[in-house]
Amino acid sequence: MNDISVGIIGTGKYAPERRLTNQQLESMVETNDEWIVSRTGIRERRIAAPEQATSDLAYEASVRALEAAGITADQLDLIIVATITPDMLFPSTACILQEKLGAKKAAAFDLSAACSGFIYSLASATAFMKMGMYRRVLVVGAETLSRITDYTDRNTCILFGDGAGAVVLGEVAEGRGFKSFELGADGAGGELLRLCGGGSRMPATEQSIADRRHFIEMNGRDVFKFAVRVMGSAADEALAKAGISKEDIDLLIPHQANIRIIQSAIERLNLPQEKCMINVDRYGNMSAASIPMALAEAVEEGRVKEGDTLVLVGFGGGLTWGASVLTW
Ligand code: ACO
């Protein structure tokens, strides 16, 4: 075991140019801007261009993160891509990204934990590094959810967007970096949020396409209740493991699914509003990309200073949840 401190040494993000606004959605399904904003806080989301796949978004975010970290791709030892919208079933999006970046010495794999995927990936990368296996790891959350969203279903199509966020992990000074991780899963709730078509249980057939089984299916109300419960408890657990109290949080970076779920986490942690990063209004829910995008944006906006205590927390399909406490 290597008793090194592991932290984030560079961040980057990428959002596709095309915007899909609530007004545009009004002409696609029976909905309205007022309903969407009051129930979700979302005003617009980004949509990948037809020629862009998840690895293309991941590549743009990764180039920026590598530049911020001041290292080149050939110095990477490992690439983990958290995604539920890989370019294809295999090879992994991480392998496709490895080739695009020219990260010849890096091992590469995808991690599937839906919206919790980025935190699961950070924990995995940190474990590899603490074990002494790798020194520099690229962790990416990247999604093209627009490809698995049913734009005839008003319950889901208003929620999701495309984007990517990336971080480079490296050794940092003692006392800095990740202090704790809390990961969890409840497979019994898997049917609340899933995509059935195209897997080994339901290969693509004319019937599966006609039945619209290649899109996200969600029980919004139950996911909402679960999210409110675990966002608070996961953050509490991660804080307790790190020996840090709520009062010491400088910035909360929650999964950006719904403003009301974020508000409940803010209240549970007793935080003033300005100590929470919120960009769900501009991007919607980008699953595994939401937290790294919000983090990269917070860094760009100068909202993260050396020595700050950050809490990352998310939940998603699986069901899964995850939280981490780190000192910047
Ligand atoms: N526009 C107008 N009306 C709508 C819309 C819409 N877009 N969508 C649903 N409604 C209607 C419903 O049909 C329902 O009508 P009814 O009462 O006549 O049946 C009414 O609005 C209320 O619906 P609810 O589902 O109760 O609305 P709720 O307040 O729960 O908000 C929402 C729905 C926004 C989906 C909420 O439940 C939510 O955010 N859930 C969590 C979703 C989430 O975080 N998913 C994470 C996915 S992450 C991943 O792993 C990919």
mmCIF file of C-alpha atoms and ligand atoms in Angstrom:
data_model
loop_
_atom_site.group_PDB
_atom_site.id
_atom_site.type_symbol
_atom_site.label_atom_id
_atom_site.label_comp_id
_atom_site.label_asym_id
_atom_site.label_seq_id
_atom_site.Cartn_x
_atom_site.Cartn_y
_atom_site.Cartn_z
ATOM 1 C CA MET A 1 0.000 0.000 0.000
ATOM 2 C CA ASN A 2 1.127 3.505 -0.871
ATOM 3 C CA ASP A 3 0.158 6.091 1.711
ATOM 4 C CA ILE A 4 -0.065 8.919 -0.801
ATOM 5 C CA SER A 5 -2.649 11.697 -0.920
ATOM 6 C CA VAL A 6 -4.708 11.478 -4.118
ATOM 7 C CA GLY A 7 -6.428 14.560 -5.500
ATOM 8 C CA ILE A 8 -7.685 16.343 -8.594
ATOM 9 C CA ILE A 9 -4.909 18.146 -10.468
ATOM 10 C CA GLY A 10 -6.910 19.306 -13.512
ATOM 11 C CA THR A 11 -10.519 19.675 -14.633
ATOM 12 C CA GLY A 12 -12.202 20.150 -18.022
ATOM 13 C CA LYS A 13 -15.684 20.199 -19.493
ATOM 14 C CA TYR A 14 -17.399 20.168 -22.842
ATOM 15 C CA ALA A 15 -20.997 20.959 -23.780
ATOM 16 C CA PRO A 16 -22.276 20.501 -27.339
ATOM 17 C CA GLU A 17 -23.356 23.742 -29.021
ATOM 18 C CA ARG A 18 -26.977 22.970 -29.817
ATOM 19 C CA ARG A 19 -29.465 24.101 -27.172
ATOM 20 C CA LEU A 20 -32.874 22.503 -26.649
ATOM 21 C CA THR A 21 -35.056 24.996 -24.764
ATOM 22 C CA ASN A 22 -38.295 24.470 -22.872
ATOM 23 C CA GLN A 23 -40.035 26.525 -25.567
ATOM 24 C CA GLN A 24 -38.823 24.101 -28.233
ATOM 25 C CA LEU A 25 -40.051 21.151 -26.142
ATOM 26 C CA GLU A 26 -43.491 22.811 -26.003
ATOM 27 C CA SER A 27 -43.798 22.136 -29.730
ATOM 28 C CA MET A 28 -42.713 18.486 -29.348
ATOM 29 C CA VAL A 29 -44.843 17.224 -26.414
ATOM 30 C CA GLU A 30 -47.708 18.558 -24.311
ATOM 31 C CA THR A 31 -45.758 20.568 -21.755
ATOM 32 C CA ASN A 32 -44.913 24.141 -20.904
ATOM 33 C CA ASP A 33 -42.001 26.203 -19.663
ATOM 34 C CA GLU A 34 -43.700 27.032 -16.355
ATOM 35 C CA TRP A 35 -44.321 23.333 -15.524
ATOM 36 C CA ILE A 36 -40.760 22.315 -16.403
ATOM 37 C CA VAL A 37 -39.103 25.167 -14.487
ATOM 38 C CA SER A 38 -41.255 24.787 -11.371
ATOM 39 C CA ARG A 39 -40.952 20.961 -11.219
ATOM 40 C CA THR A 40 -37.314 20.597 -12.286
ATOM 41 C CA GLY A 41 -35.509 23.962 -12.463
ATOM 42 C CA ILE A 42 -34.401 23.131 -16.037
ATOM 43 C CA ARG A 43 -34.570 25.847 -18.734
ATOM 44 C CA GLU A 44 -32.464 24.305 -21.491
ATOM 45 C CA ARG A 45 -30.153 21.372 -22.249
ATOM 46 C CA ARG A 46 -27.437 20.689 -24.804
ATOM 47 C CA ILE A 47 -27.811 18.146 -27.595
ATOM 48 C CA ALA A 48 -24.878 16.468 -29.359
ATOM 49 C CA ALA A 49 -24.559 16.992 -33.120
ATOM 50 C CA PRO A 50 -25.539 13.926 -35.198
ATOM 51 C CA GLU A 51 -21.889 13.076 -35.887
ATOM 52 C CA GLN A 52 -20.881 13.350 -32.213
ATOM 53 C CA ALA A 53 -20.795 10.246 -30.019
ATOM 54 C CA THR A 54 -19.987 10.038 -26.306
ATOM 55 C CA SER A 55 -16.240 9.560 -26.906
ATOM 56 C CA ASP A 56 -16.147 12.814 -28.916
ATOM 57 C CA LEU A 57 -17.599 14.750 -25.979
ATOM 58 C CA ALA A 58 -15.274 12.891 -23.598
ATOM 59 C CA TYR A 59 -12.289 13.764 -25.797
ATOM 60 C CA GLU A 60 -12.991 17.519 -25.697
ATOM 61 C CA ALA A 61 -13.358 17.538 -21.900
ATOM 62 C CA SER A 62 -10.256 15.345 -21.471
ATOM 63 C CA VAL A 63 -8.010 17.574 -23.606
ATOM 64 C CA ARG A 64 -8.968 20.525 -21.391
ATOM 65 C CA ALA A 65 -8.413 18.556 -18.165
ATOM 66 C CA LEU A 66 -4.981 17.367 -19.325
ATOM 67 C CA GLU A 67 -4.023 20.916 -20.231
ATOM 68 C CA ALA A 68 -5.174 22.187 -16.820
ATOM 69 C CA ALA A 69 -3.157 19.422 -15.127
ATOM 70 C CA GLY A 70 -0.093 20.304 -17.201
ATOM 71 C CA ILE A 71 0.491 16.751 -18.405
ATOM 72 C CA THR A 72 0.324 15.003 -21.767
ATOM 73 C CA ALA A 73 -1.843 12.019 -22.637
ATOM 74 C CA ASP A 74 1.141 9.662 -22.814
ATOM 75 C CA GLN A 75 1.737 10.268 -19.108
ATOM 76 C CA LEU A 76 -1.612 8.701 -18.208
ATOM 77 C CA ASP A 77 -1.604 5.259 -16.567
ATOM 78 C CA LEU A 78 -5.350 4.627 -16.596
ATOM 79 C CA ILE A 79 -8.528 6.010 -18.170
ATOM 80 C CA ILE A 80 -11.954 5.380 -16.643
ATOM 81 C CA VAL A 81 -15.055 6.585 -18.475
ATOM 82 C CA ALA A 82 -18.288 6.648 -16.486
ATOM 83 C CA THR A 83 -21.185 6.400 -18.940
ATOM 84 C CA ILE A 84 -24.509 4.720 -19.650
ATOM 85 C CA THR A 85 -24.413 5.882 -23.279
ATOM 86 C CA PRO A 86 -21.211 4.290 -24.632
ATOM 87 C CA ASP A 87 -20.398 4.730 -28.329
ATOM 88 C CA MET A 88 -21.179 1.019 -28.756
ATOM 89 C CA LEU A 89 -21.516 -2.096 -26.569
ATOM 90 C CA PHE A 90 -17.843 -2.801 -27.080
ATOM 91 C CA PRO A 91 -15.050 -1.797 -27.365
ATOM 92 C CA SER A 92 -15.415 0.454 -24.353
ATOM 93 C CA THR A 93 -15.674 4.213 -24.758
ATOM 94 C CA ALA A 94 -12.527 4.428 -22.582
ATOM 95 C CA CYS A 95 -10.579 2.425 -25.202
ATOM 96 C CA ILE A 96 -11.919 4.621 -28.005
ATOM 97 C CA LEU A 97 -10.898 7.689 -25.980
ATOM 98 C CA GLN A 98 -7.457 6.219 -25.240
ATOM 99 C CA GLU A 99 -6.828 5.951 -28.974
ATOM 100 C CA LYS A 100 -8.160 9.457 -29.742
ATOM 101 C CA LEU A 101 -5.963 10.982 -27.030
ATOM 102 C CA GLY A 102 -2.906 8.903 -27.913
ATOM 103 C CA ALA A 103 -2.641 7.731 -24.313
ATOM 104 C CA LYS A 104 -0.598 4.710 -25.357
ATOM 105 C CA LYS A 105 0.507 3.625 -21.874
ATOM 106 C CA ALA A 106 -2.924 3.839 -20.249
ATOM 107 C CA ALA A 107 -5.145 0.917 -19.310
ATOM 108 C CA ALA A 108 -8.776 1.769 -20.036
ATOM 109 C CA PHE A 109 -12.254 0.675 -19.014
ATOM 110 C CA ASP A 110 -15.826 1.970 -18.730
ATOM 111 C CA LEU A 111 -17.779 2.040 -15.497
ATOM 112 C CA SER A 112 -21.561 1.761 -15.424
ATOM 113 C CA ALA A 113 -23.287 3.192 -12.350
ATOM 114 C CA ALA A 114 -25.637 5.659 -14.087
ATOM 115 C CA CYS A 115 -25.603 9.107 -12.472
ATOM 116 C CA SER A 116 -23.380 7.862 -9.633
ATOM 117 C CA GLY A 117 -20.812 6.667 -12.180
ATOM 118 C CA PHE A 118 -18.406 9.559 -11.789
ATOM 119 C CA ILE A 119 -18.136 9.132 -8.005
ATOM 120 C CA TYR A 120 -17.795 5.345 -8.360
ATOM 121 C CA SER A 121 -14.999 6.021 -10.889
ATOM 122 C CA LEU A 122 -13.208 8.486 -8.617
ATOM 123 C CA ALA A 123 -13.278 5.915 -5.810
ATOM 124 C CA SER A 124 -11.959 3.181 -8.130
ATOM 125 C CA ALA A 125 -9.151 5.396 -9.462
ATOM 126 C CA THR A 126 -8.164 6.451 -5.951
ATOM 127 C CA ALA A 127 -8.020 2.821 -4.807
ATOM 128 C CA PHE A 128 -5.720 1.929 -7.744
ATOM 129 C CA MET A 129 -3.480 4.863 -6.892
ATOM 130 C CA LYS A 130 -3.353 4.146 -3.156
ATOM 131 C CA MET A 131 -2.427 0.566 -4.034
ATOM 132 C CA GLY A 132 0.568 1.927 -5.901
ATOM 133 C CA MET A 133 -0.571 0.586 -9.285
ATOM 134 C CA TYR A 134 -1.032 3.918 -11.088
ATOM 135 C CA ARG A 135 0.163 7.503 -10.633
ATOM 136 C CA ARG A 136 -1.941 9.521 -13.081
ATOM 137 C CA VAL A 137 -5.524 8.661 -13.917
ATOM 138 C CA LEU A 138 -8.033 10.359 -16.217
ATOM 139 C CA VAL A 139 -11.607 10.044 -14.942
ATOM 140 C CA VAL A 140 -14.362 11.145 -17.325
ATOM 141 C CA GLY A 141 -18.131 11.352 -17.014
ATOM 142 C CA ALA A 142 -19.622 11.611 -20.506
ATOM 143 C CA GLU A 143 -23.137 11.104 -21.864
ATOM 144 C CA THR A 144 -25.227 11.529 -24.979
ATOM 145 C CA LEU A 145 -28.539 10.900 -23.214
ATOM 146 C CA SER A 146 -30.404 12.484 -26.148
ATOM 147 C CA ARG A 147 -29.772 9.185 -28.013
ATOM 148 C CA ILE A 148 -31.714 7.148 -25.441
ATOM 149 C CA THR A 149 -34.408 9.722 -24.651
ATOM 150 C CA ASP A 150 -37.924 9.235 -25.982
ATOM 151 C CA TYR A 151 -38.948 12.649 -27.329
ATOM 152 C CA THR A 152 -42.589 11.557 -27.378
ATOM 153 C CA ASP A 153 -42.605 10.941 -23.588
ATOM 154 C CA ARG A 154 -43.106 14.193 -21.687
ATOM 155 C CA ASN A 155 -42.310 12.506 -18.368
ATOM 156 C CA THR A 156 -38.676 11.996 -19.339
ATOM 157 C CA CYS A 157 -37.750 14.053 -22.422
ATOM 158 C CA ILE A 158 -37.708 17.337 -20.516
ATOM 159 C CA LEU A 159 -35.051 16.089 -18.103
ATOM 160 C CA PHE A 160 -31.987 14.962 -20.024
ATOM 161 C CA GLY A 161 -29.062 16.558 -21.855
ATOM 162 C CA ASP A 162 -25.622 15.771 -23.297
ATOM 163 C CA GLY A 163 -22.169 16.764 -22.056
ATOM 164 C CA ALA A 164 -18.864 15.655 -20.580
ATOM 165 C CA GLY A 165 -16.635 16.506 -17.646
ATOM 166 C CA ALA A 166 -13.132 15.177 -16.960
ATOM 167 C CA VAL A 167 -10.586 15.278 -14.169
ATOM 168 C CA VAL A 168 -6.973 14.175 -13.902
ATOM 169 C CA LEU A 169 -6.052 12.548 -10.598
ATOM 170 C CA GLY A 170 -2.510 12.718 -9.270
ATOM 171 C CA GLU A 171 -0.534 12.827 -6.054
ATOM 172 C CA VAL A 172 -1.166 15.993 -4.039
ATOM 173 C CA ALA A 173 0.353 17.497 -0.881
ATOM 174 C CA GLU A 174 -0.317 15.775 2.431
ATOM 175 C CA GLY A 175 -3.638 16.866 3.914
ATOM 176 C CA ARG A 176 -5.129 17.582 0.476
ATOM 177 C CA GLY A 177 -7.178 15.378 -1.836
ATOM 178 C CA PHE A 178 -9.865 12.773 -1.207
ATOM 179 C CA LYS A 179 -10.772 12.220 2.453
ATOM 180 C CA SER A 180 -13.563 9.698 2.060
ATOM 181 C CA PHE A 181 -15.909 7.863 -0.273
ATOM 182 C CA GLU A 182 -19.343 6.434 0.396
ATOM 183 C CA LEU A 183 -20.805 4.154 -2.295
ATOM 184 C CA GLY A 184 -24.053 2.237 -2.238
ATOM 185 C CA ALA A 185 -26.484 0.229 -4.354
ATOM 186 C CA ASP A 186 -29.990 -1.185 -4.101
ATOM 187 C CA GLY A 187 -30.621 -3.508 -7.025
ATOM 188 C CA ALA A 188 -34.193 -4.090 -5.824
ATOM 189 C CA GLY A 189 -35.023 -0.622 -7.165
ATOM 190 C CA GLY A 190 -33.559 -1.287 -10.596
ATOM 191 C CA GLU A 191 -36.883 -1.194 -12.403
ATOM 192 C CA LEU A 192 -37.534 2.408 -11.335
ATOM 193 C CA LEU A 193 -34.998 3.679 -13.843
ATOM 194 C CA ARG A 194 -33.749 1.566 -16.726
ATOM 195 C CA LEU A 195 -33.260 0.932 -20.423
ATOM 196 C CA CYS A 196 -34.142 -2.650 -21.348
ATOM 197 C CA GLY A 197 -33.767 -2.888 -25.135
ATOM 198 C CA GLY A 198 -30.494 -3.891 -26.766
ATOM 199 C CA GLY A 199 -29.105 -5.891 -23.838
ATOM 200 C CA SER A 200 -28.766 -9.678 -23.604
ATOM 201 C CA ARG A 201 -32.221 -10.077 -22.027
ATOM 202 C CA MET A 202 -33.948 -8.126 -24.762
ATOM 203 C CA PRO A 203 -31.878 -7.980 -27.946
ATOM 204 C CA ALA A 204 -33.039 -5.438 -30.525
ATOM 205 C CA THR A 205 -35.982 -6.749 -32.566
ATOM 206 C CA GLU A 206 -38.655 -5.079 -34.636
ATOM 207 C CA GLN A 207 -40.964 -5.633 -31.662
ATOM 208 C CA SER A 208 -38.584 -4.041 -29.136
ATOM 209 C CA ILE A 209 -38.298 -1.008 -31.396
ATOM 210 C CA ALA A 210 -42.063 -0.791 -31.956
ATOM 211 C CA ASP A 211 -42.562 -1.000 -28.161
ATOM 212 C CA ARG A 212 -40.054 1.854 -27.647
ATOM 213 C CA ARG A 213 -37.875 -0.260 -25.336
ATOM 214 C CA HIS A 214 -34.629 1.392 -26.475
ATOM 215 C CA PHE A 215 -35.309 4.524 -24.441
ATOM 216 C CA ILE A 216 -35.007 5.451 -20.749
ATOM 217 C CA GLU A 217 -37.966 4.236 -18.673
ATOM 218 C CA MET A 218 -38.500 5.944 -15.352
ATOM 219 C CA ASN A 219 -40.866 6.069 -12.401
ATOM 220 C CA GLY A 220 -40.214 9.743 -11.622
ATOM 221 C CA ARG A 221 -42.066 9.956 -8.308
ATOM 222 C CA ASP A 222 -40.310 6.965 -6.718
ATOM 223 C CA VAL A 223 -36.901 8.038 -8.045
ATOM 224 C CA PHE A 224 -37.559 11.467 -6.548
ATOM 225 C CA LYS A 225 -38.281 10.036 -3.073
ATOM 226 C CA PHE A 226 -35.233 7.771 -3.227
ATOM 227 C CA ALA A 227 -33.031 10.673 -4.378
ATOM 228 C CA VAL A 228 -34.083 12.980 -1.552
ATOM 229 C CA ARG A 229 -33.361 10.225 0.986
ATOM 230 C CA VAL A 230 -29.944 9.100 -0.282
ATOM 231 C CA MET A 231 -28.485 12.491 -1.233
ATOM 232 C CA GLY A 232 -28.647 13.490 2.420
ATOM 233 C CA SER A 233 -27.617 10.175 3.938
ATOM 234 C CA ALA A 234 -24.721 9.560 1.524
ATOM 235 C CA ALA A 235 -23.309 13.034 2.171
ATOM 236 C CA ASP A 236 -23.693 12.539 5.945
ATOM 237 C CA GLU A 237 -21.878 9.183 5.769
ATOM 238 C CA ALA A 238 -19.008 10.582 3.699
ATOM 239 C CA LEU A 239 -18.628 13.522 6.099
ATOM 240 C CA ALA A 240 -18.603 11.211 9.134
ATOM 241 C CA LYS A 241 -15.948 8.969 7.531
ATOM 242 C CA ALA A 242 -13.813 12.022 6.781
ATOM 243 C CA GLY A 243 -14.290 13.395 10.314
ATOM 244 C CA ILE A 244 -15.566 16.672 8.880
ATOM 245 C CA SER A 245 -18.678 18.517 10.055
ATOM 246 C CA LYS A 246 -21.356 20.111 7.856
ATOM 247 C CA GLU A 247 -20.254 23.578 8.966
ATOM 248 C CA ASP A 248 -16.874 23.036 7.307
ATOM 249 C CA ILE A 249 -18.275 22.484 3.800
ATOM 250 C CA ASP A 250 -17.140 25.220 1.403
ATOM 251 C CA LEU A 251 -18.875 23.899 -1.704
ATOM 252 C CA LEU A 252 -21.429 21.165 -2.349
ATOM 253 C CA ILE A 253 -21.434 19.727 -5.868
ATOM 254 C CA PRO A 254 -24.566 17.596 -6.165
ATOM 255 C CA HIS A 255 -25.796 15.563 -9.102
ATOM 256 C CA GLN A 256 -27.865 17.948 -11.218
ATOM 257 C CA ALA A 257 -31.127 16.039 -11.708
ATOM 258 C CA ASN A 258 -33.763 18.369 -10.348
ATOM 259 C CA ILE A 259 -33.566 21.661 -8.433
ATOM 260 C CA ARG A 260 -35.999 20.383 -5.789
ATOM 261 C CA ILE A 261 -33.774 17.373 -5.040
ATOM 262 C CA ILE A 262 -30.759 19.714 -4.812
ATOM 263 C CA GLN A 263 -32.689 22.029 -2.467
ATOM 264 C CA SER A 264 -33.495 19.130 -0.155
ATOM 265 C CA ALA A 265 -29.780 18.262 0.063
ATOM 266 C CA ILE A 266 -28.930 21.906 0.811
ATOM 267 C CA GLU A 267 -31.485 21.947 3.623
ATOM 268 C CA ARG A 268 -30.377 18.621 5.056
ATOM 269 C CA LEU A 269 -26.772 19.871 5.155
ATOM 270 C CA ASN A 270 -27.857 23.258 6.525
ATOM 271 C CA LEU A 271 -25.929 25.096 3.835
ATOM 272 C CA PRO A 272 -26.374 28.649 2.605
ATOM 273 C CA GLN A 273 -27.461 28.636 -1.046
ATOM 274 C CA GLU A 274 -24.161 30.116 -2.300
ATOM 275 C CA LYS A 275 -22.273 27.068 -1.030
ATOM 276 C CA CYS A 276 -23.949 24.843 -3.615
ATOM 277 C CA MET A 277 -23.020 24.590 -7.276
ATOM 278 C CA ILE A 278 -26.117 24.618 -9.493
ATOM 279 C CA ASN A 279 -26.185 24.488 -13.300
ATOM 280 C CA VAL A 280 -29.175 22.179 -13.860
ATOM 281 C CA ASP A 281 -31.026 25.184 -15.340
ATOM 282 C CA ARG A 282 -28.604 25.299 -18.299
ATOM 283 C CA TYR A 283 -27.794 21.623 -18.875
ATOM 284 C CA GLY A 284 -30.533 19.434 -17.380
ATOM 285 C CA ASN A 285 -29.563 15.986 -16.129
ATOM 286 C CA MET A 286 -26.456 14.627 -17.882
ATOM 287 C CA SER A 287 -26.181 11.498 -15.714
ATOM 288 C CA ALA A 288 -22.489 10.658 -15.093
ATOM 289 C CA ALA A 289 -21.400 13.939 -16.715
ATOM 290 C CA SER A 290 -23.349 16.215 -14.370
ATOM 291 C CA ILE A 291 -21.000 16.233 -11.364
ATOM 292 C CA PRO A 292 -17.700 16.609 -13.275
ATOM 293 C CA MET A 293 -19.242 19.337 -15.481
ATOM 294 C CA ALA A 294 -20.456 21.229 -12.403
ATOM 295 C CA LEU A 295 -17.045 20.798 -10.758
ATOM 296 C CA ALA A 296 -15.173 22.044 -13.832
ATOM 297 C CA GLU A 297 -17.529 25.002 -14.084
ATOM 298 C CA ALA A 298 -17.048 25.851 -10.390
ATOM 299 C CA VAL A 299 -13.267 25.780 -10.901
ATOM 300 C CA GLU A 300 -13.541 28.001 -14.014
ATOM 301 C CA GLU A 301 -15.694 30.482 -12.105
ATOM 302 C CA GLY A 302 -13.114 30.707 -9.318
ATOM 303 C CA ARG A 303 -15.504 29.208 -6.768
ATOM 304 C CA VAL A 304 -12.963 26.614 -5.589
ATOM 305 C CA LYS A 305 -9.906 27.766 -3.648
ATOM 306 C CA GLU A 306 -6.927 25.880 -2.285
ATOM 307 C CA GLY A 307 -7.738 24.253 1.022
ATOM 308 C CA ASP A 308 -11.528 24.310 0.442
ATOM 309 C CA THR A 309 -13.626 21.355 1.588
ATOM 310 C CA LEU A 310 -15.810 19.995 -1.234
ATOM 311 C CA VAL A 311 -18.591 17.447 -1.031
ATOM 312 C CA LEU A 312 -19.639 15.593 -4.193
ATOM 313 C CA VAL A 313 -22.868 13.607 -3.998
ATOM 314 C CA GLY A 314 -25.021 11.799 -6.532
ATOM 315 C CA PHE A 315 -27.661 9.127 -7.091
ATOM 316 C CA GLY A 316 -28.924 7.254 -10.104
ATOM 317 C CA GLY A 317 -30.157 4.123 -11.807
ATOM 318 C CA GLY A 318 -29.177 0.790 -10.339
ATOM 319 C CA LEU A 319 -30.265 2.099 -7.944
ATOM 320 C CA THR A 320 -26.928 3.582 -6.912
ATOM 321 C CA TRP A 321 -25.570 6.443 -4.856
ATOM 322 C CA GLY A 322 -22.198 7.882 -3.970
ATOM 323 C CA ALA A 323 -20.550 10.730 -2.112
ATOM 324 C CA SER A 324 -17.022 11.964 -1.548
ATOM 325 C CA VAL A 325 -15.347 14.570 0.651
ATOM 326 C CA LEU A 326 -12.145 16.194 -0.547
ATOM 327 C CA THR A 327 -9.827 19.044 0.298
ATOM 328 C CA TRP A 328 -8.899 21.086 -2.772
HETATM 329 N N1 ACO B 1 -45.271 18.702 -18.674
HETATM 330 C C1 ACO B 1 -46.479 18.845 -18.131
HETATM 331 N N2 ACO B 1 -47.025 17.924 -17.310
HETATM 332 C C2 ACO B 1 -46.311 16.842 -17.042
HETATM 333 C C3 ACO B 1 -45.034 16.631 -17.589
HETATM 334 C C4 ACO B 1 -44.517 17.616 -18.450
HETATM 335 N N3 ACO B 1 -43.310 17.520 -19.007
HETATM 336 N N4 ACO B 1 -44.543 15.463 -17.138
HETATM 337 C C5 ACO B 1 -45.469 14.938 -16.335
HETATM 338 N N5 ACO B 1 -46.538 15.764 -16.268
HETATM 339 C C6 ACO B 1 -47.782 15.587 -15.522
HETATM 340 C C7 ACO B 1 -48.008 14.159 -15.133
HETATM 341 O O1 ACO B 1 -48.613 13.451 -16.183
HETATM 342 C C8 ACO B 1 -48.886 14.295 -13.912
HETATM 343 O O2 ACO B 1 -50.193 14.472 -14.337
HETATM 344 P P1 ACO B 1 -51.400 13.686 -13.598
HETATM 345 O O3 ACO B 1 -51.364 14.178 -12.188
HETATM 346 O O4 ACO B 1 -52.586 14.108 -14.382
HETATM 347 O O5 ACO B 1 -51.044 12.246 -13.721
HETATM 348 C C9 ACO B 1 -48.436 15.597 -13.279
HETATM 349 O O6 ACO B 1 -47.693 16.286 -14.293
HETATM 350 C C10 ACO B 1 -47.557 15.402 -12.054
HETATM 351 O O7 ACO B 1 -46.610 14.388 -12.338
HETATM 352 P P2 ACO B 1 -45.587 13.894 -11.251
HETATM 353 O O8 ACO B 1 -44.829 12.752 -11.803
HETATM 354 O O9 ACO B 1 -46.240 13.747 -9.941
HETATM 355 O O10 ACO B 1 -44.655 15.183 -11.151
HETATM 356 P P3 ACO B 1 -43.468 15.387 -10.166
HETATM 357 O O11 ACO B 1 -43.702 16.588 -9.348
HETATM 358 O O12 ACO B 1 -43.062 14.117 -9.476
HETATM 359 O O13 ACO B 1 -42.283 15.756 -11.182
HETATM 360 C C11 ACO B 1 -40.390 14.725 -12.175
HETATM 361 C C12 ACO B 1 -41.908 14.815 -12.160
HETATM 362 C C13 ACO B 1 -39.833 16.066 -12.542
HETATM 363 C C14 ACO B 1 -39.982 13.691 -13.226
HETATM 364 C C15 ACO B 1 -39.892 14.318 -10.774
HETATM 365 O O14 ACO B 1 -40.607 13.208 -10.321
HETATM 366 C C16 ACO B 1 -38.437 14.016 -10.740
HETATM 367 O O15 ACO B 1 -37.601 14.877 -10.942
HETATM 368 N N6 ACO B 1 -38.073 12.745 -10.422
HETATM 369 C C17 ACO B 1 -36.699 12.361 -10.346
HETATM 370 C C18 ACO B 1 -36.192 12.121 -11.728
HETATM 371 C C19 ACO B 1 -34.712 11.877 -11.686
HETATM 372 O O16 ACO B 1 -33.984 12.494 -10.942
HETATM 373 N N7 ACO B 1 -34.271 10.945 -12.467
HETATM 374 C C20 ACO B 1 -32.888 10.659 -12.404
HETATM 375 C C21 ACO B 1 -32.560 10.007 -13.617
HETATM 376 S S1 ACO B 1 -30.872 9.791 -13.521
HETATM 377 C C22 ACO B 1 -30.316 8.436 -14.382
HETATM 378 O O17 ACO B 1 -29.814 7.530 -13.751
HETATM 379 C C23 ACO B 1 -30.431 8.474 -15.880
#
